[in-house]
Amino acid sequence: MAADVYKQKNEDVPNGSLVPPDRQHAERSESPTPGLAQGTEPGAGQEGAMFVHAKSYEDLTGADNQDVIPRSPYQTEGAQDELTKMEEISKDFSELSTQLTGIALDLEEEIRQNEEDKLDLSPQASRRDSVLSGEEEEDVTMETWRMHQKHVFVLSEAGKPVYSRYGSEEALSSTMGVMMALVSFLEAEKNAIRSIHADGYKVVFVRRSPLVLVAVAKTRQSEQEIAQELLYIYYQIVSLLTWTQLNRIFQQKQNYDLRRLLAGSERITNNLIDLMARDPSFLMGAARCLPMPAGIRDAVSSCLQQAKAKSLVFAILLSKNQLVSLVRKKDQFLHPIDLHLLFNLISSSSSFREGEAWTPICLPKFNSSGFFHAHISYLEQNTDLCLVLISTDREDFFTVSDCKRKFQERLKKRGVYHALLEALHTPFYSASQVGIPELRHFIYKSKSSGLFTSPEIDVPYITEEEKERLLGLYQYLHSRAHNSSRPLHNIYYTGPNENLLAWVTSAFELYVCFSPLGTKATALTAVNKLMKWIRKEEDQLFILSPQTY
Amino acid sequence: MSGQRVDAKVVMLGKEYVGKTSLVERYVHNRFLVGPYQNTIGAAFVAKVMSVGGQTVTLGIWDTAGSERYEAMSRIYYRGAKAAIVCYDLTDSSSFQRAKFWVNELQNFEENCRIYLCGTKSDLLDEDRRKREIDFHDVQDYADEIKAELFETSSKTGQNVDELFQRVAEDYVSTAFEMSEEKGLDLNQKNPNTYFYSCCHH
Ligand SMILES: Nc1nc2c(ncn2[C@@H]2O[C@H](COP(=O)(O)OP(=O)(O)O)[C@@H](O)[C@H]2O)c(=O)[nH]1
Ligand SMILES: [Mg+2]
């Protein structure tokens, strides 16, 4: 077993393939099609999913229209209409192109506008860096705070400041007073979302009683996306306090100053906002897997599964916001939002590198009324491998700590520990491994598993700005694809710097970035090839056999 | 596979930012980390083996966050503790008020827990004596009143840090010895009240 595992080094495998042919699943369809049923797409787990099924913006849509998935006229229905041939897909896209000129123009314009903005933004960009590194509070009387790309405020329904992304909440409370006036028109509805556009800004309000969250954004993001980010911040606060406690506090005292209880958590919320701008996990509503040979992952998962304890509900092994393995109690499913909150918590503080942390945590989508206890520790001082053990019993620290020890011992005994560490050296693969010259980057999400895969963002997206710009383009396509009034399932966009393609079916979502030299025809061939490649590599790129207790 | 037993549970208490984590960091790893403040989330556990008069004692140290958020749950961290190091920042008088709060908690719920008051960041006073906001003699009187020991430490220079933990361990050993005399217990026998903490040695 061990020897077998060691052989599977990425570099040894020719043709950009990550896996030896004997590991591939012959029984799974090689060329997925739009008609592919959920659960058979590349990346779909063989024994069911680890996550709760999450739909894009599920929390933003009212309960009444939640079950109705709007269909575009371009989506095919029923087996007889299945688009199995490339000509048909290509016809589908060409039909779209007329309609999409508008979008392309509008997108280009926005990009151009953004580039112009960048010039006057630069002094403030460096300002932002100084804010993040230093502890000094910003002088709010300066105009600077208004020049930030996105402000986020959280306040209580009584108008008391709870959180502000930049500057001190105290000095901003007068501004907040103005905002409260704006919010008052929301009073009729309890969980309302509204937005206004002014001066090139989008102001988005999300009300989740007893809190009101406000974003003032200069980004290209849609209202839906901004509202979704605000909801994440709301859930972040709930994860620290529980929904029950949050409500009890404000029922007892309407003008309670919540900052007392949230003291020290600003770092976590700041980190969340920064992460949402960089990490596509949030946009995709899915978890990204660390690519590794399936044999090693399976061995790691079974070691993790064997180190169990009665009170354990979830065991999560991760490395820098990428999932390595997840074991869950049978019948218990994690929601991607809860997993993202855990990832964010861990990446927001280096304090977990010391000793073993044992902290109360609420997973709001799992159960917003109570706390779990999380045992958080790194496997070794100098690795990024972090183990999170979620327990129902706050008195169970030593039992849970023992599970970690058993897990580590078993890893070493089975000889997979080194292979695991090895896999961490190559946490990303390159888009060039797919073997499509014009392919620059892609994001592929398997809907049934709630997992996605994406290569490293590489040339020409070198700088942070360029990387965020690419993510911005994906965000834009995503928002077009999921627009609640008129969703699009196929989008092909040609721009001056790159061509992009989005393809959303009931089984998967695919966003691809090509060099601007390619044509639509080459893009379509490429997508077909890419899907085959993903299918071929799926057992490395995804967790196909998740374990349960 | 070898297990390691925790003999004495030690809990670090005190307001956020007084320097609890730095104290543990200095004692366990003999280092002082600079850089932006990293508040502790929940609590962190670390075991440290030390020797007292030829005998080895393993301290299981709980470094708590000190935030009000989980105050209601803080008992899980200090329950059954043999020693509590209640910290305050010598340059911040409000932190001493908070220290008194923890002393009260301990007196009410953990009678058998020894209290060690610890004034932190003494190096800041070496730079500028006017920074001292808590008088040594006032705290000494208070310490006598509550039967606590008093230390003033600096995690930055390491001053008095080893002395503090050494004292905690010595007191534990002598109390454990007294108890075993009284009750006629064998020191090597498992004490049902101590936790077992295992850690791997390869
Ligand atoms: N000058 C000085 N600074 C210290 C000392 N101990 C802690 N600090 C600083 O005080 C801040 C809070 O320390 P930390 O140990 O994280 O506090 P905790 O919240 O009580 O755990 C950090 O910025 C430390 O660098 C000390 O002995 N001397
Ligand atoms: Mg601390």
PDB file of N, CA, C and O and ligand atoms in Angstrom, chain B residues 15-23 32-33 35 37-38 40 63 65 120-124 153-156, ligand 1:
ATOM      1  N   LYS B  15      -7.680  40.296  31.631  1.00  0.00           N
ATOM      2  CA  LYS B  15      -8.226  41.048  30.504  1.00  0.00           C
ATOM      3  C   LYS B  15      -7.439  40.776  29.219  1.00  0.00           C
ATOM      4  O   LYS B  15      -6.257  40.437  29.266  1.00  0.00           O
ATOM      5  N   GLU B  16      -8.108  40.958  28.077  1.00  0.00           N
ATOM      6  CA  GLU B  16      -7.418  40.832  26.796  1.00  0.00           C
ATOM      7  C   GLU B  16      -6.282  41.832  26.753  1.00  0.00           C
ATOM      8  O   GLU B  16      -6.386  42.933  27.307  1.00  0.00           O
ATOM      9  N   TYR B  17      -5.201  41.466  26.117  1.00  0.00           N
ATOM     10  CA  TYR B  17      -4.090  42.356  25.826  1.00  0.00           C
ATOM     11  C   TYR B  17      -3.125  42.569  27.003  1.00  0.00           C
ATOM     12  O   TYR B  17      -2.137  43.272  26.889  1.00  0.00           O
ATOM     13  N   VAL B  18      -3.387  41.938  28.157  1.00  0.00           N
ATOM     14  CA  VAL B  18      -2.471  42.158  29.286  1.00  0.00           C
ATOM     15  C   VAL B  18      -1.158  41.383  29.111  1.00  0.00           C
ATOM     16  O   VAL B  18      -0.173  41.700  29.773  1.00  0.00           O
ATOM     17  N   GLY B  19      -1.161  40.372  28.249  1.00  0.00           N
ATOM     18  CA  GLY B  19       0.096  39.667  28.001  1.00  0.00           C
ATOM     19  C   GLY B  19       0.118  38.220  28.468  1.00  0.00           C
ATOM     20  O   GLY B  19       1.182  37.659  28.732  1.00  0.00           O
ATOM     21  N   LYS B  20      -1.035  37.581  28.544  1.00  0.00           N
ATOM     22  CA  LYS B  20      -1.098  36.180  28.987  1.00  0.00           C
ATOM     23  C   LYS B  20      -0.402  35.251  27.993  1.00  0.00           C
ATOM     24  O   LYS B  20       0.398  34.401  28.363  1.00  0.00           O
ATOM     25  N   THR B  21      -0.743  35.431  26.720  1.00  0.00           N
ATOM     26  CA  THR B  21      -0.164  34.565  25.697  1.00  0.00           C
ATOM     27  C   THR B  21       1.355  34.757  25.628  1.00  0.00           C
ATOM     28  O   THR B  21       2.110  33.780  25.526  1.00  0.00           O
ATOM     29  N   SER B  22       1.790  35.996  25.740  1.00  0.00           N
ATOM     30  CA  SER B  22       3.231  36.271  25.703  1.00  0.00           C
ATOM     31  C   SER B  22       3.953  35.605  26.866  1.00  0.00           C
ATOM     32  O   SER B  22       5.085  35.133  26.723  1.00  0.00           O
ATOM     33  N   LEU B  23       3.288  35.545  27.992  1.00  0.00           N
ATOM     34  CA  LEU B  23       3.875  34.923  29.176  1.00  0.00           C
ATOM     35  C   LEU B  23       4.085  33.419  28.939  1.00  0.00           C
ATOM     36  O   LEU B  23       5.143  32.865  29.225  1.00  0.00           O
ATOM     37  N   PHE B  32       9.793  35.836  22.486  1.00  0.00           N
ATOM     38  CA  PHE B  32       8.826  36.923  22.557  1.00  0.00           C
ATOM     39  C   PHE B  32       8.488  37.328  21.138  1.00  0.00           C
ATOM     40  O   PHE B  32       9.351  37.741  20.367  1.00  0.00           O
ATOM     41  N   LEU B  33       7.233  37.137  20.752  1.00  0.00           N
ATOM     42  CA  LEU B  33       6.854  37.406  19.372  1.00  0.00           C
ATOM     43  C   LEU B  33       6.460  38.874  19.212  1.00  0.00           C
ATOM     44  O   LEU B  33       5.660  39.393  19.987  1.00  0.00           O
ATOM     45  N   GLY B  35       5.115  41.964  16.392  1.00  0.00           N
ATOM     46  CA  GLY B  35       4.178  41.990  15.274  1.00  0.00           C
ATOM     47  C   GLY B  35       2.803  42.353  15.775  1.00  0.00           C
ATOM     48  O   GLY B  35       2.614  42.548  16.976  1.00  0.00           O
ATOM     49  N   TYR B  37      -0.912  42.472  17.169  1.00  0.00           N
ATOM     50  CA  TYR B  37      -1.531  41.707  18.248  1.00  0.00           C
ATOM     51  C   TYR B  37      -2.414  40.595  17.697  1.00  0.00           C
ATOM     52  O   TYR B  37      -3.247  40.819  16.821  1.00  0.00           O
ATOM     53  N   GLN B  38      -2.202  39.401  18.178  1.00  0.00           N
ATOM     54  CA  GLN B  38      -3.025  38.260  17.783  1.00  0.00           C
ATOM     55  C   GLN B  38      -3.823  37.820  19.005  1.00  0.00           C
ATOM     56  O   GLN B  38      -3.280  37.162  19.881  1.00  0.00           O
ATOM     57  N   THR B  40      -6.083  35.774  21.384  1.00  0.00           N
ATOM     58  CA  THR B  40      -6.353  34.343  21.520  1.00  0.00           C
ATOM     59  C   THR B  40      -7.843  34.114  21.279  1.00  0.00           C
ATOM     60  O   THR B  40      -8.674  34.902  21.704  1.00  0.00           O
ATOM     61  N   ASP B  63      -4.340  28.846  28.312  1.00  0.00           N
ATOM     62  CA  ASP B  63      -4.236  30.279  28.046  1.00  0.00           C
ATOM     63  C   ASP B  63      -5.587  30.759  27.519  1.00  0.00           C
ATOM     64  O   ASP B  63      -5.978  30.423  26.405  1.00  0.00           O
ATOM     65  N   ALA B  65      -8.735  33.518  26.444  1.00  0.00           N
ATOM     66  CA  ALA B  65      -8.794  34.732  25.626  1.00  0.00           C
ATOM     67  C   ALA B  65      -9.015  35.970  26.486  1.00  0.00           C
ATOM     68  O   ALA B  65      -8.510  37.041  26.193  1.00  0.00           O
ATOM     69  N   THR B 120       2.215  42.469  34.498  1.00  0.00           N
ATOM     70  CA  THR B 120       2.997  42.200  33.288  1.00  0.00           C
ATOM     71  C   THR B 120       3.635  43.459  32.704  1.00  0.00           C
ATOM     72  O   THR B 120       3.304  44.577  33.095  1.00  0.00           O
ATOM     73  N   LYS B 121       4.505  43.231  31.756  1.00  0.00           N
ATOM     74  CA  LYS B 121       5.167  44.280  30.946  1.00  0.00           C
ATOM     75  C   LYS B 121       6.037  45.204  31.798  1.00  0.00           C
ATOM     76  O   LYS B 121       6.083  46.415  31.571  1.00  0.00           O
ATOM     77  N   SER B 122       6.724  44.633  32.778  1.00  0.00           N
ATOM     78  CA  SER B 122       7.536  45.469  33.665  1.00  0.00           C
ATOM     79  C   SER B 122       8.645  46.199  32.914  1.00  0.00           C
ATOM     80  O   SER B 122       9.117  47.251  33.358  1.00  0.00           O
ATOM     81  N   ASP B 123       9.034  45.687  31.750  1.00  0.00           N
ATOM     82  CA  ASP B 123      10.079  46.381  30.969  1.00  0.00           C
ATOM     83  C   ASP B 123       9.649  47.786  30.561  1.00  0.00           C
ATOM     84  O   ASP B 123      10.475  48.681  30.416  1.00  0.00           O
ATOM     85  N   LEU B 124       8.335  47.976  30.395  1.00  0.00           N
ATOM     86  CA  LEU B 124       7.852  49.306  30.007  1.00  0.00           C
ATOM     87  C   LEU B 124       8.118  50.327  31.116  1.00  0.00           C
ATOM     88  O   LEU B 124       8.281  51.520  30.855  1.00  0.00           O
ATOM     89  N   THR B 153       6.386  40.698  36.074  1.00  0.00           N
ATOM     90  CA  THR B 153       7.179  40.022  35.043  1.00  0.00           C
ATOM     91  C   THR B 153       7.307  40.852  33.777  1.00  0.00           C
ATOM     92  O   THR B 153       6.543  41.790  33.555  1.00  0.00           O
ATOM     93  N   SER B 154       8.249  40.456  32.964  1.00  0.00           N
ATOM     94  CA  SER B 154       8.312  40.985  31.597  1.00  0.00           C
ATOM     95  C   SER B 154       8.555  39.819  30.645  1.00  0.00           C
ATOM     96  O   SER B 154       9.548  39.115  30.775  1.00  0.00           O
ATOM     97  N   SER B 155       7.639  39.628  29.727  1.00  0.00           N
ATOM     98  CA  SER B 155       7.828  38.557  28.745  1.00  0.00           C
ATOM     99  C   SER B 155       8.811  38.998  27.683  1.00  0.00           C
ATOM    100  O   SER B 155       9.419  38.179  27.000  1.00  0.00           O
ATOM    101  N   LYS B 156       8.967  40.288  27.568  1.00  0.00           N
ATOM    102  CA  LYS B 156       9.888  40.809  26.559  1.00  0.00           C
ATOM    103  C   LYS B 156      11.334  40.494  26.966  1.00  0.00           C
ATOM    104  O   LYS B 156      12.106  39.978  26.156  1.00  0.00           O
TER     105      LYS B 156
HETATM  106  N1  LIG C   1       6.726  45.607  26.220  1.00  0.00           N
HETATM  107  C1  LIG C   1       6.058  44.483  26.468  1.00  0.00           C
HETATM  108  N2  LIG C   1       4.975  44.168  25.721  1.00  0.00           N
HETATM  109  C2  LIG C   1       4.316  43.025  26.006  1.00  0.00           C
HETATM  110  C3  LIG C   1       4.721  42.167  27.055  1.00  0.00           C
HETATM  111  N3  LIG C   1       3.876  41.123  27.088  1.00  0.00           N
HETATM  112  C4  LIG C   1       2.988  41.314  26.100  1.00  0.00           C
HETATM  113  N4  LIG C   1       3.246  42.458  25.440  1.00  0.00           N
HETATM  114  C5  LIG C   1       2.489  42.990  24.304  1.00  0.00           C
HETATM  115  O1  LIG C   1       1.145  43.170  24.682  1.00  0.00           O
HETATM  116  C6  LIG C   1       0.261  42.774  23.649  1.00  0.00           C
HETATM  117  C7  LIG C   1      -0.700  41.717  24.134  1.00  0.00           C
HETATM  118  O2  LIG C   1      -0.002  40.547  24.469  1.00  0.00           O
HETATM  119  P1  LIG C   1      -0.692  39.109  24.528  1.00  0.00           P
HETATM  120  O3  LIG C   1       0.286  38.211  25.211  1.00  0.00           O
HETATM  121  O4  LIG C   1      -1.169  38.694  23.201  1.00  0.00           O
HETATM  122  O5  LIG C   1      -1.935  39.427  25.469  1.00  0.00           O
HETATM  123  P2  LIG C   1      -3.177  38.498  25.890  1.00  0.00           P
HETATM  124  O6  LIG C   1      -4.348  39.008  25.159  1.00  0.00           O
HETATM  125  O7  LIG C   1      -3.331  38.715  27.368  1.00  0.00           O
HETATM  126  O8  LIG C   1      -2.828  37.105  25.564  1.00  0.00           O
HETATM  127  C8  LIG C   1       1.132  42.287  22.509  1.00  0.00           C
HETATM  128  O9  LIG C   1       1.244  43.313  21.576  1.00  0.00           O
HETATM  129  C9  LIG C   1       2.448  41.980  23.161  1.00  0.00           C
HETATM  130  O10 LIG C   1       3.527  42.176  22.278  1.00  0.00           O
HETATM  131  C10 LIG C   1       5.881  42.552  27.828  1.00  0.00           C
HETATM  132  O11 LIG C   1       6.302  41.869  28.756  1.00  0.00           O
HETATM  133  N5  LIG C   1       6.487  43.706  27.495  1.00  0.00           N
END
